[in-house]
C-alpha positions as MATLAB code, in Angstrom:
seq = 'MDNLFLLNSVWIMLGAILVILMQGGFILLEAGSTRMKNAGHIAGKTIFTFGIASLVFWAVGYGFIFGENGNFFVGWSDFFYSGYEIEGSTYSTAVFFVFQLAFAGISLAIAFGGFAERAKLSTYLVFALLFSIIVYPVVAHWIWGGGWLAEHGKQDFAGSTVVHLTGAMAALAATILLKPRAGKYNVDGTANNLSGHNQVYTTLGVLILWVGWFGFNAGSTLGVENGFFGFIALNTSLAASAGAISALLISWVALGKSDVPTMLNGTLAGLVAITASCAFVETWASVIIGLVAGILVFYSARFFERRKIDDPIYVLSVHGIAGVWGTLSTGFFASPRLATVGHEGLFYGGGFTQLGVQFMGVTVSAAYAFCVSFAILFVMKKVMTGLRVTAEQETVGLDYSEHGSFGYPEALSITGKLDEMNTISPYGIETPVPKPITSSSLKKPPKKALSVSPLSTLNK';
ca = [
       8.469   11.420   58.105;
       6.276   10.055   60.875;
       5.485    6.468   61.801;
       1.927    6.608   60.472;
       3.189    7.598   57.008;
       5.555    4.634   56.997;
       2.965    2.160   58.299;
       0.370    3.300   55.793;
       2.863    3.052   52.948;
       3.966   -0.442   53.975;
       0.350   -1.553   54.253;
      -0.532   -0.260   50.770;
       2.635   -1.816   49.334;
       1.659   -5.163   50.873;
      -1.774   -4.784   49.298;
      -0.176   -4.062   45.916;
       1.969   -7.196   46.183;
      -1.083   -9.317   46.995;
      -3.059   -7.871   44.090;
      -0.196   -8.456   41.649;
       0.076  -12.015   43.004;
      -3.531  -12.466   41.883;
      -2.146  -12.609   38.332;
      -0.674  -15.961   39.356;
      -4.112  -17.012   40.540;
      -5.578  -16.055   37.178;
      -2.866  -18.033   35.367;
      -3.757  -21.200   37.277;
      -7.494  -20.560   37.086;
      -7.542  -19.902   33.342;
      -5.021  -22.576   32.406;
      -6.744  -25.189   34.552;
     -10.170  -24.252   33.172;
      -9.060  -24.705   29.558;
      -7.394  -27.464   27.579;
      -3.775  -28.444   27.993;
      -2.839  -27.571   24.394;
      -3.293  -23.889   25.317;
      -1.806  -23.847   28.830;
       1.588  -22.344   28.039;
       0.025  -19.656   25.849;
      -2.414  -18.644   28.593;
       0.331  -18.399   31.192;
       2.681  -16.462   28.948;
       0.178  -13.947   27.599;
      -0.891  -13.092   31.178;
       2.609  -11.899   32.040;
       3.050  -10.236   28.650;
      -0.194   -8.254   28.853;
       0.403   -7.264   32.471;
       3.649   -5.728   31.264;
       1.745   -3.776   28.613;
      -0.845   -2.608   31.150;
       1.925   -1.470   33.513;
       3.687    0.672   30.917;
       0.459    2.203   29.640;
      -0.654    2.974   33.194;
       2.666    4.714   33.853;
       2.463    6.704   30.622;
      -1.177    7.820   30.603;
      -3.473    5.623   32.701;
      -2.643    7.127   36.079;
      -2.991   10.651   34.706;
      -6.309    9.864   33.032;
      -7.722    8.503   36.310;
      -6.302   10.829   38.954;
      -5.023   13.797   36.978;
      -6.346   17.322   37.369;
      -7.645   19.787   34.764;
      -9.699   17.044   33.214;
     -12.947   16.794   31.299;
     -16.056   14.625   31.592;
     -14.120   11.481   30.679;
     -10.608   11.725   32.132;
      -8.098   13.748   34.093;
      -5.401   15.596   32.173;
      -2.134   15.741   34.118;
       0.488   13.529   35.795;
       1.394   11.634   32.617;
       4.609    9.592   32.653;
       4.566    9.588   36.447;
       8.032   10.476   37.755;
       7.723    9.113   41.277;
       7.072   12.477   42.911;
       5.412   12.646   46.329;
       2.275   14.686   47.037;
       2.972   17.021   49.933;
       0.797   16.381   52.979;
      -0.253   12.864   51.960;
      -0.498   10.227   54.700;
       1.125    7.604   52.461;
       3.703    7.382   49.692;
       2.379    8.518   46.322;
       4.705    6.090   44.541;
       3.282    3.209   46.565;
      -0.256    4.355   45.752;
       0.708    4.399   42.066;
       1.881    0.760   42.213;
      -1.308   -0.220   44.055;
      -3.522    1.344   41.393;
      -1.387   -0.134   38.613;
      -2.116   -3.582   40.043;
      -5.869   -2.938   39.795;
      -5.578   -1.895   36.157;
      -3.751   -5.128   35.420;
      -6.462   -7.202   37.082;
      -9.243   -5.615   35.029;
      -7.342   -6.438   31.838;
      -6.779  -10.036   32.961;
     -10.526  -10.374   33.548;
     -11.275   -9.030   30.071;
      -8.983  -11.590   28.474;
     -10.999  -14.447   29.938;
     -13.407  -13.889   27.041;
     -10.587  -14.355   24.509;
      -9.466  -17.753   25.807;
      -8.398  -20.562   23.445;
      -9.093  -18.765   20.153;
      -7.635  -15.251   19.927;
      -4.384  -14.375   18.149;
      -1.506  -13.148   20.287;
      -1.544   -9.937   18.235;
      -5.173   -9.428   19.285;
      -4.127   -9.536   22.931;
      -1.342   -7.042   22.292;
      -3.425   -4.410   20.519;
      -6.450   -4.721   22.777;
      -4.291   -4.542   25.910;
      -2.975   -1.185   24.707;
      -6.354    0.297   23.816;
      -8.291   -1.086   26.794;
      -5.658    0.342   29.141;
      -5.892    3.761   27.470;
      -9.550    4.430   26.703;
     -11.703    1.878   28.564;
     -10.509    1.203   32.104;
      -9.201    4.721   32.940;
     -12.500    6.390   32.007;
     -14.641    4.249   34.330;
     -12.004    4.486   37.067;
     -11.921    8.279   36.725;
     -15.702    8.544   36.944;
     -15.800    6.637   40.238;
     -12.370    6.834   41.909;
     -10.802    9.887   40.316;
     -13.336   12.481   41.422;
     -15.489   12.153   38.306;
     -19.219   12.684   37.955;
     -20.238    9.357   39.531;
     -18.066   10.115   42.549;
     -19.868   13.441   42.862;
     -23.188   11.573   42.963;
     -21.911    9.404   45.845;
     -21.400    6.137   43.921;
     -20.275    3.433   46.360;
     -17.631    1.102   44.937;
     -15.014    0.681   47.612;
     -12.583   -1.652   45.843;
     -13.951   -2.120   42.351;
     -16.949   -4.407   41.709;
     -17.774   -1.941   38.934;
     -14.446   -0.260   38.198;
     -12.361   -3.421   37.942;
     -14.625   -6.441   37.571;
     -17.634   -5.237   35.611;
     -15.441   -3.198   33.264;
     -13.333   -6.249   32.482;
     -16.406   -8.459   32.112;
     -18.037   -6.120   29.596;
     -14.888   -6.188   27.483;
     -14.977   -9.988   27.710;
     -18.610   -9.988   26.541;
     -17.685   -7.927   23.491;
     -14.871  -10.369   22.731;
     -17.018  -13.494   23.054;
     -19.567  -12.028   20.633;
     -17.028  -11.069   17.965;
     -14.737  -14.068   18.353;
     -17.628  -16.571   18.229;
     -17.600  -19.892   20.165;
     -14.648  -22.233   20.231;
     -14.567  -25.039   17.677;
     -16.559  -27.987   18.940;
     -18.402  -26.081   21.656;
     -21.819  -26.272   19.988;
     -23.440  -28.955   17.876;
     -25.505  -28.342   14.742;
     -28.721  -28.558   16.777;
     -27.460  -25.834   19.136;
     -26.717  -28.070   22.104;
     -23.487  -27.377   23.964;
     -20.560  -29.707   24.521;
     -18.604  -29.561   27.744;
     -15.041  -28.639   26.793;
     -13.771  -29.328   30.275;
     -10.638  -27.798   31.683;
      -7.650  -30.073   31.901;
      -6.650  -29.593   35.552;
      -9.176  -29.013   38.320;
      -6.392  -28.906   40.897;
      -4.806  -25.916   39.122;
      -8.195  -24.210   39.032;
      -8.729  -24.793   42.741;
      -5.264  -23.560   43.652;
      -5.859  -20.500   41.476;
      -9.055  -19.696   43.364;
      -7.248  -20.054   46.695;
      -4.501  -17.660   45.562;
      -7.158  -15.199   44.398;
      -8.948  -15.470   47.754;
      -5.746  -14.588   49.586;
      -4.951  -11.826   47.089;
      -8.392  -10.341   47.670;
      -7.342   -9.276   51.161;
      -4.912   -6.923   49.446;
      -7.607   -5.947   46.970;
     -10.260   -5.018   49.534;
      -8.511   -4.486   52.851;
      -5.609   -2.734   51.139;
      -8.051   -0.196   49.723;
      -8.340    1.412   53.154;
      -5.027    3.062   52.183;
      -4.075    3.135   55.855;
      -3.883    1.268   59.126;
      -5.643    3.750   61.400;
      -8.259    2.187   63.685;
      -7.564   -1.238   62.169;
     -10.583   -0.918   59.884;
      -8.831   -3.132   57.339;
      -9.561   -6.070   59.646;
     -13.299   -5.491   59.404;
     -13.069   -5.346   55.617;
     -11.039   -8.567   55.524;
     -13.701  -10.227   57.671;
     -16.506   -9.181   55.332;
     -14.446  -10.336   52.358;
     -13.878  -13.811   53.737;
     -17.487  -14.242   54.894;
     -18.836  -13.400   51.448;
     -16.405  -15.779   49.735;
     -17.362  -18.584   52.114;
     -21.071  -17.982   51.621;
     -20.657  -17.923   47.838;
     -18.799  -21.226   47.839;
     -21.447  -22.932   49.963;
     -24.505  -21.613   48.112;
     -23.041  -22.420   44.691;
     -22.152  -25.976   45.655;
     -25.541  -26.602   47.265;
     -27.532  -25.199   44.350;
     -25.548  -27.327   41.895;
     -26.147  -30.378   44.096;
     -29.886  -29.748   44.098;
     -30.158  -28.871   40.406;
     -27.737  -31.419   38.947;
     -27.874  -34.248   41.464;
     -24.112  -33.892   41.944;
     -22.109  -31.271   43.790;
     -20.162  -29.591   40.983;
     -16.659  -28.465   41.976;
     -16.178  -25.839   39.215;
     -19.509  -24.276   40.206;
     -18.367  -24.131   43.823;
     -15.130  -22.430   42.779;
     -17.047  -19.933   40.668;
     -19.339  -19.266   43.618;
     -16.324  -18.474   45.770;
     -15.067  -15.932   43.257;
     -18.556  -14.506   42.749;
     -18.827  -13.889   46.494;
     -15.488  -12.095   46.427;
     -16.459   -9.977   43.414;
     -19.817   -9.049   44.930;
     -18.408   -7.953   48.286;
     -15.691   -5.844   46.635;
     -17.983   -2.826   46.218;
     -19.658   -3.083   49.606;
     -17.024   -4.503   51.968;
     -16.533   -1.144   53.743;
     -20.205   -0.154   53.805;
     -22.128   -3.196   55.097;
     -22.363   -5.168   58.330;
     -21.059   -8.710   58.599;
     -24.499  -10.350   58.352;
     -25.112   -8.489   55.088;
     -21.820   -9.731   53.638;
     -23.031  -13.299   54.157;
     -26.276  -12.559   52.298;
     -24.372  -10.841   49.487;
     -22.130  -13.887   49.092;
     -25.035  -16.366   49.234;
     -26.922  -14.545   46.485;
     -23.780  -14.264   44.348;
     -23.215  -18.030   44.524;
     -26.740  -18.733   43.291;
     -26.544  -16.104   40.561;
     -23.309  -17.498   39.165;
     -24.823  -20.972   38.747;
     -27.877  -19.852   36.791;
     -26.206  -17.069   34.817;
     -23.537  -19.459   33.486;
     -26.290  -21.656   32.066;
     -28.117  -18.629   30.725;
     -25.098  -17.514   28.697;
     -24.345  -21.021   27.466;
     -27.904  -21.481   26.151;
     -27.472  -18.294   24.139;
     -24.299  -19.612   22.541;
     -22.038  -17.170   24.347;
     -18.922  -19.281   24.872;
     -17.314  -18.089   28.093;
     -14.600  -20.629   29.022;
     -13.595  -18.957   32.313;
     -17.143  -17.850   33.283;
     -16.044  -14.224   33.302;
     -19.513  -12.922   32.487;
     -21.088  -14.740   35.426;
     -18.324  -14.394   38.017;
     -17.208  -10.840   37.298;
     -20.132   -9.438   35.316;
     -23.350  -10.617   37.000;
     -21.718  -10.777   40.434;
     -20.189   -7.352   39.845;
     -23.613   -5.896   39.082;
     -25.153   -7.553   42.134;
     -22.307   -6.420   44.391;
     -22.633   -2.841   43.203;
     -26.397   -2.782   43.704;
     -26.147   -4.506   47.093;
     -24.869   -1.375   48.824;
     -28.107    0.322   47.798;
     -29.884   -2.218   49.980;
     -27.439   -2.928   52.805;
     -25.237    0.166   53.310;
     -25.212    0.860   57.041;
     -25.604    4.427   58.371;
     -22.520    4.010   60.559;
     -20.396    2.788   57.649;
     -21.667    4.796   54.675;
     -18.853    7.340   54.578;
     -19.603    7.767   50.888;
     -23.149    8.297   49.686;
     -26.146    7.373   51.836;
     -27.461    4.435   53.831;
     -29.285    1.691   51.957;
     -32.952    0.907   51.466;
     -33.116   -1.539   54.379;
     -31.897    1.158   56.771;
     -34.553    3.677   55.796;
     -32.481    5.437   53.148;
     -35.121    4.940   50.493;
     -34.144    4.460   46.884;
     -31.612    7.300   46.794;
     -28.434    5.232   47.042;
     -29.914    2.328   45.125;
     -30.698    4.731   42.299;
     -27.138    6.039   42.255;
     -25.777    2.501   42.216;
     -28.098    1.490   39.390;
     -27.152    4.543   37.347;
     -23.453    3.933   37.924;
     -23.509    0.256   37.028;
     -25.637    0.839   33.916;
     -23.569    3.689   32.494;
     -20.242    2.047   33.322;
     -21.252   -1.300   31.817;
     -22.628    0.349   28.686;
     -19.490    2.433   28.172;
     -17.098   -0.492   28.726;
     -19.068   -2.786   26.411;
     -19.677   -0.301   23.606;
     -16.118    1.016   23.472;
     -14.603   -2.469   23.758;
     -16.907   -3.749   21.010;
     -15.960   -0.825   18.768;
     -12.248   -1.396   19.385;
     -12.484   -5.108   18.608;
     -14.716   -4.553   15.575;
     -12.197   -2.160   14.019;
      -9.346   -4.513   14.947;
     -11.174   -7.379   13.256;
     -11.370   -5.400   10.011;
      -7.859   -3.982   10.098;
      -6.101   -7.149   11.290;
      -8.114   -9.469    9.010;
      -9.599  -11.266   11.957;
      -9.157  -11.566   15.696;
      -9.056  -15.331   15.756;
      -6.506  -17.975   14.874;
      -7.261  -20.326   11.985;
      -9.242  -23.516   12.503;
      -6.070  -25.570   12.051;
      -4.174  -23.486   14.621;
      -7.040  -23.782   17.085;
      -7.089  -27.557   16.654;
      -3.338  -27.872   17.171;
      -3.460  -25.503   20.134;
      -2.148  -22.013   20.733;
       0.948  -23.261   22.544;
       2.354  -24.650   19.315;
       0.672  -22.444   16.712;
       1.488  -19.118   18.416;
       4.738  -19.946   20.222;
       6.205  -23.078   18.644;
       6.430  -24.880   21.966;
       4.220  -26.655   24.475;
       3.131  -25.948   28.026;
       3.236  -29.734   28.491;
       6.110  -30.808   26.205;
       6.257  -34.383   27.545;
       2.584  -34.896   26.774;
       2.197  -33.071   23.484;
       5.499  -33.057   21.587;
       6.440  -36.740   21.478;
       5.496  -36.929   17.818;
       5.259  -34.235   15.172;
       2.142  -35.632   13.487;
      -0.254  -33.352   15.359;
      -2.938  -33.600   12.715;
      -3.219  -37.357   13.305;
      -3.604  -37.070   17.051;
      -6.648  -34.880   17.629;
      -9.237  -36.504   19.855;
     -11.537  -35.836   22.770;
     -10.429  -37.561   25.937;
     -12.727  -38.934   28.651;
     -11.915  -35.714   30.516;
     -13.500  -33.612   27.742;
     -10.129  -32.331   26.545;
     -10.145  -31.751   22.799;
      -6.413  -31.745   22.284;
      -3.580  -33.415   20.427;
      -2.781  -36.587   22.337;
       0.618  -38.267   22.262;
       1.071  -41.814   21.068;
       2.969  -44.261   23.271;
       6.568  -44.705   22.208;
       7.531  -48.198   21.098;
      10.430  -49.576   19.111;
       8.270  -49.831   16.007;
       6.885  -46.303   16.360;
      10.408  -44.923   16.232;
      10.820  -46.443   12.743;
       7.495  -45.458   11.217;
       4.422  -43.598   12.450;
       1.405  -45.717   13.378;
      -1.550  -45.591   11.022;
      -4.110  -44.556   13.642;
      -3.850  -42.482   16.808;
      -4.808  -44.002   20.124;
      -7.881  -42.424   21.697;
      -6.476  -41.974   25.172;
      -6.320  -38.984   27.446;
      -3.100  -37.117   28.170;
      -3.250  -38.298   31.766;
      -3.464  -41.966   30.848;
      -0.634  -41.557   28.375;
       1.623  -40.013   30.974;
       0.910  -42.909   33.332;
       1.969  -45.564   30.826;
];
């Protein structure tokens, strides 16, 4: 066992750890972007569904993606991976397995952004199983497992299409079938802003994701030779920075105020967009890719909202639209010296060859992920008598209705009369709000709930 084998294996294992840590970023991002009555549920289901994705990937997912003797859709070997090592490999096969498992878990976490604040826990369980078996592995096999798109030279270095767009299309199917959250739209069709309860959590989540993305992109070199991972990390960070700046500036111009959530979404959009192209484009191109992604995420979020597609975590804009743009961007910017897969881009004299391959790949992959996810959820809706919790459970919050506890017990469990405490706080949080405890309130419940926010209550 030589030193290069060990170094490569350690590097991939570090990448896997960073990608798995991104689940923590998604917990903070999703919990902070939604209302506090659902925070514990969101955190818990993320761990629960990552466990499901891990077991399914071990049983069949890895074999479907990378197995031999396959068909048009999947490979057909290496099921129930035993930890064996491939002879002659420059890195540990077991480490590579863990790295790819982490990617499968991320795609599922992205998909569940479209379920937020209204889906039953049983819906998460069943869809996690089926998505991990027949949605994600097929697209991953086509592009990363030697499938037909790989044969055409599809460029998707770390997964703008495989991971992000696939998850986003599943989220789109979910938002359509689940319908908007209660209170999101008025009778006249105008939208209410159901603001997240903790912008600090959201910001910290984005920072964790940014750091984790170095494992996502740079780790995908699968080796340390020539230090090329450093170049990929540079492109990754430049695109994220450009996305943050362009999103904040466009919101400032359009809204008259610099919107922090838009800036955070722009950061993630830049990261998603550069994921496909980080190994194929020059540094100046990564800045352009990030700038465009930040602008796209601002306008696409408003586009979806006007069409009554309730997307609480902005999955469709951040991972869907940015994933499409990132995939297509290599068709424009792929450099001849870096295009080790496929051909150079349009701006380097490569014509429309690579752009055509990218367009074909993103269209077919998005269509497959959406159609199959929609079919799965449609059948689930019929068989399970609905995907969504009841109106009463949604009002109380999924923390209590699905788990019998609260993510914020001090704020939400002071009194049991939840049905008397529903209000909308100045922070846009439609949530049960605790009443202040007094000597009289311990003897009998007050007749009317106080219309105060959870934050103001905790400060009393």
